[in-house]
mmCIF file of C-alpha atoms and ligand atoms in Angstrom:
data_model
loop_
_atom_site.group_PDB
_atom_site.id
_atom_site.type_symbol
_atom_site.label_atom_id
_atom_site.label_comp_id
_atom_site.label_asym_id
_atom_site.label_seq_id
_atom_site.Cartn_x
_atom_site.Cartn_y
_atom_site.Cartn_z
ATOM 1 C CA MET A 1 -23.028 39.188 -20.464
ATOM 2 C CA ASN A 2 -19.316 39.184 -19.724
ATOM 3 C CA HIS A 3 -17.565 36.610 -21.940
ATOM 4 C CA ARG A 4 -14.398 36.907 -19.948
ATOM 5 C CA LYS A 5 -15.909 35.414 -16.853
ATOM 6 C CA THR A 6 -16.584 31.732 -16.211
ATOM 7 C CA LYS A 7 -19.270 30.709 -13.787
ATOM 8 C CA THR A 8 -18.301 28.197 -11.116
ATOM 9 C CA ALA A 9 -19.998 26.783 -8.079
ATOM 10 C CA GLY A 10 -18.196 29.387 -6.017
ATOM 11 C CA GLY A 11 -18.974 32.324 -8.310
ATOM 12 C CA LYS A 12 -17.275 33.836 -11.286
ATOM 13 C CA ILE A 13 -13.606 33.749 -12.066
ATOM 14 C CA GLY A 14 -11.710 35.381 -14.845
ATOM 15 C CA ARG A 15 -10.644 33.573 -18.011
ATOM 16 C CA ARG A 16 -6.985 33.747 -17.015
ATOM 17 C CA GLU A 17 -7.761 32.279 -13.547
ATOM 18 C CA PHE A 18 -9.844 29.544 -15.164
ATOM 19 C CA LEU A 19 -7.067 28.554 -17.630
ATOM 20 C CA LYS A 20 -4.527 28.606 -14.802
ATOM 21 C CA THR A 21 -6.736 26.231 -12.805
ATOM 22 C CA ILE A 22 -7.093 23.843 -15.749
ATOM 23 C CA ALA A 23 -3.330 23.828 -16.329
ATOM 24 C CA ILE A 24 -2.640 23.052 -12.697
ATOM 25 C CA THR A 25 -5.230 20.299 -12.542
ATOM 26 C CA GLY A 26 -3.854 18.721 -15.719
ATOM 27 C CA GLY A 27 -0.352 18.894 -14.379
ATOM 28 C CA VAL A 28 -1.296 17.039 -11.211
ATOM 29 C CA ALA A 29 -2.984 14.218 -13.204
ATOM 30 C CA ILE A 30 -0.088 13.796 -15.583
ATOM 31 C CA GLY A 31 2.449 14.052 -12.817
ATOM 32 C CA GLY A 32 0.589 11.380 -10.765
ATOM 33 C CA SER A 33 0.782 8.879 -13.573
ATOM 34 C CA LEU A 34 4.394 9.570 -14.152
ATOM 35 C CA LEU A 35 5.243 8.974 -10.534
ATOM 36 C CA ALA A 36 4.900 5.224 -10.956
ATOM 37 C CA SER A 37 5.955 4.725 -14.509
ATOM 38 C CA CYS A 38 6.265 6.121 -17.946
ATOM 39 C CA GLY A 39 4.312 4.585 -20.757
ATOM 40 C CA SER A 40 3.614 4.637 -24.437
ATOM 41 C CA GLY A 41 0.181 2.998 -24.548
ATOM 42 C CA SER A 42 1.314 -0.548 -25.305
ATOM 43 C CA SER A 43 4.052 -0.725 -22.726
ATOM 44 C CA LEU A 44 5.063 0.709 -19.344
ATOM 45 C CA ILE A 45 8.523 1.111 -17.950
ATOM 46 C CA LEU A 46 9.102 1.251 -14.205
ATOM 47 C CA ASP A 47 12.344 2.356 -12.659
ATOM 48 C CA LEU A 48 12.808 0.363 -9.477
ATOM 49 C CA THR A 49 15.264 2.944 -8.098
ATOM 50 C CA LYS A 50 12.388 5.380 -7.727
ATOM 51 C CA PRO A 51 10.838 5.403 -4.211
ATOM 52 C CA GLU A 52 7.297 4.804 -5.481
ATOM 53 C CA ASN A 53 8.411 1.611 -7.225
ATOM 54 C CA GLN A 54 10.571 0.280 -4.353
ATOM 55 C CA PRO A 55 8.144 -2.526 -3.318
ATOM 56 C CA LEU A 56 9.067 -4.339 -6.532
ATOM 57 C CA ALA A 57 12.779 -4.253 -5.727
ATOM 58 C CA THR A 58 12.274 -7.125 -3.255
ATOM 59 C CA VAL A 59 11.011 -10.633 -3.995
ATOM 60 C CA GLY A 60 7.434 -10.916 -2.713
ATOM 61 C CA GLY A 61 6.809 -7.154 -3.146
ATOM 62 C CA THR A 62 3.745 -5.878 -4.915
ATOM 63 C CA LEU A 63 2.614 -2.702 -6.543
ATOM 64 C CA ALA A 64 -0.833 -1.564 -7.697
ATOM 65 C CA LEU A 65 -0.793 0.993 -10.476
ATOM 66 C CA ASP A 66 -3.862 3.139 -11.109
ATOM 67 C CA ALA A 67 -5.407 3.668 -14.496
ATOM 68 C CA ASN A 68 -2.744 4.393 -17.095
ATOM 69 C CA SER A 69 -2.168 4.567 -20.797
ATOM 70 C CA MET A 70 -1.907 0.772 -21.075
ATOM 71 C CA ASP A 71 -4.841 -0.321 -18.919
ATOM 72 C CA PRO A 72 -7.727 1.924 -17.945
ATOM 73 C CA GLN A 73 -8.233 -0.024 -14.727
ATOM 74 C CA GLY A 74 -4.608 -0.195 -13.722
ATOM 75 C CA ILE A 75 -2.116 -3.004 -13.292
ATOM 76 C CA LEU A 76 -1.103 -5.232 -10.388
ATOM 77 C CA LEU A 77 2.539 -6.226 -10.221
ATOM 78 C CA TYR A 78 4.172 -8.938 -8.149
ATOM 79 C CA ARG A 79 7.875 -9.620 -7.767
ATOM 80 C CA SER A 80 7.716 -13.374 -8.090
ATOM 81 C CA GLY A 81 11.462 -14.100 -7.998
ATOM 82 C CA PRO A 82 14.976 -12.655 -8.197
ATOM 83 C CA ALA A 83 14.640 -12.116 -11.912
ATOM 84 C CA SER A 84 10.905 -12.228 -12.476
ATOM 85 C CA VAL A 85 7.882 -9.971 -12.166
ATOM 86 C CA LEU A 86 4.280 -10.817 -12.937
ATOM 87 C CA ALA A 87 1.784 -8.219 -14.198
ATOM 88 C CA PHE A 88 -2.014 -8.416 -14.354
ATOM 89 C CA SER A 89 -4.859 -6.173 -15.295
ATOM 90 C CA ARG A 90 -6.869 -4.923 -12.347
ATOM 91 C CA LYS A 91 -10.096 -5.622 -14.234
ATOM 92 C CA CYS A 92 -12.125 -8.259 -12.420
ATOM 93 C CA THR A 93 -13.044 -11.113 -14.797
ATOM 94 C CA HIS A 94 -16.486 -11.419 -13.264
ATOM 95 C CA LEU A 95 -18.191 -8.145 -14.235
ATOM 96 C CA GLY A 96 -15.296 -5.804 -14.689
ATOM 97 C CA CYS A 97 -14.865 -3.910 -11.419
ATOM 98 C CA THR A 98 -11.409 -2.730 -10.413
ATOM 99 C CA ILE A 99 -9.747 -5.136 -8.008
ATOM 100 C CA GLY A 100 -7.684 -4.071 -5.009
ATOM 101 C CA ALA A 101 -3.965 -4.235 -4.430
ATOM 102 C CA PHE A 102 -2.478 -7.539 -3.340
ATOM 103 C CA GLN A 103 -2.603 -7.908 0.439
ATOM 104 C CA ASN A 104 -1.356 -11.084 2.068
ATOM 105 C CA GLY A 105 -1.083 -12.591 -1.408
ATOM 106 C CA VAL A 106 -4.656 -11.910 -2.431
ATOM 107 C CA SER A 107 -6.435 -9.213 -4.408
ATOM 108 C CA ILE A 108 -10.094 -8.765 -3.620
ATOM 109 C CA CYS A 109 -12.808 -7.380 -5.891
ATOM 110 C CA PRO A 110 -14.922 -4.854 -3.979
ATOM 111 C CA CYS A 111 -18.069 -5.572 -6.023
ATOM 112 C CA HIS A 112 -18.917 -9.225 -5.330
ATOM 113 C CA GLY A 113 -15.914 -10.556 -3.448
ATOM 114 C CA SER A 114 -13.941 -12.527 -6.011
ATOM 115 C CA GLN A 115 -10.359 -13.072 -4.960
ATOM 116 C CA TYR A 116 -7.217 -13.620 -7.008
ATOM 117 C CA ASP A 117 -3.788 -14.887 -6.040
ATOM 118 C CA THR A 118 -0.440 -13.415 -7.027
ATOM 119 C CA LYS A 119 -0.376 -15.683 -10.121
ATOM 120 C CA GLY A 120 -3.668 -14.148 -11.267
ATOM 121 C CA GLY A 121 -5.680 -17.268 -10.503
ATOM 122 C CA VAL A 122 -9.147 -17.279 -8.948
ATOM 123 C CA VAL A 123 -9.167 -18.366 -5.321
ATOM 124 C CA ARG A 124 -12.737 -17.285 -4.587
ATOM 125 C CA SER A 125 -15.768 -17.008 -6.875
ATOM 126 C CA PRO A 126 -17.991 -15.674 -8.363
ATOM 127 C CA SER A 127 -15.212 -15.011 -10.854
ATOM 128 C CA GLN A 128 -14.395 -18.132 -12.898
ATOM 129 C CA SER A 129 -11.455 -16.872 -15.038
ATOM 130 C CA PRO A 130 -7.935 -15.780 -14.184
ATOM 131 C CA LEU A 131 -6.834 -12.165 -14.546
ATOM 132 C CA ARG A 132 -5.551 -10.919 -17.839
ATOM 133 C CA GLN A 133 -1.764 -11.261 -17.689
ATOM 134 C CA TYR A 134 0.694 -8.931 -19.312
ATOM 135 C CA THR A 135 4.272 -9.686 -20.255
ATOM 136 C CA ALA A 136 6.625 -8.301 -17.637
ATOM 137 C CA LYS A 137 10.431 -8.320 -18.001
ATOM 138 C CA LEU A 138 12.926 -7.348 -15.353
ATOM 139 C CA SER A 139 16.248 -6.125 -16.538
ATOM 140 C CA GLY A 140 18.578 -4.650 -13.900
ATOM 141 C CA SER A 141 16.435 -2.108 -12.099
ATOM 142 C CA THR A 142 13.931 -1.690 -14.881
ATOM 143 C CA VAL A 143 10.577 -3.512 -15.350
ATOM 144 C CA THR A 144 8.969 -3.362 -18.772
ATOM 145 C CA VAL A 145 5.301 -4.336 -18.950
ATOM 146 C CA SER A 146 3.790 -4.945 -22.354
ATOM 147 C CA VAL A 147 0.710 -6.486 -24.019
HETATM 148 S S1 FES B 201 -17.127 -7.687 -10.638
HETATM 149 FE FE1 FES B 201 -15.616 -8.558 -9.374
HETATM 150 S S2 FES B 201 -16.607 -10.063 -8.264
HETATM 151 FE FE2 FES B 201 -18.150 -9.272 -9.530
#
């Protein structure tokens, strides 16, 4: 048996090729999360001058962040006013599915159809409880989201 080869669905590749693949894959995942924000686990900082965060630069704009270091199901953000941003967990309060981005002021859960408004409130059951809200502070062109 050759210990320098790793078996894959497509056949065998060398150890060096395998490690290179892992490094590239890891880089993509990390880079993707850094596109929208940078975080420390208990807070996230979004730079509104970055293109991917531009929707929050305008009142009424929304942004849906994927899973990140602060929330494994991601975070919904809504620019509620000239100096205010609201942030909510994307975890549905019915049975925990990941809710969609805000569209026309509503986020829909794909599992059983609960709907939430941009204040995190339930507008359609079966969910009975509002979304978990995070603290969000807007300072200049920076939004800081924290627990
Ligand atoms: S888990 Fe979202 S509506 Fe049931």
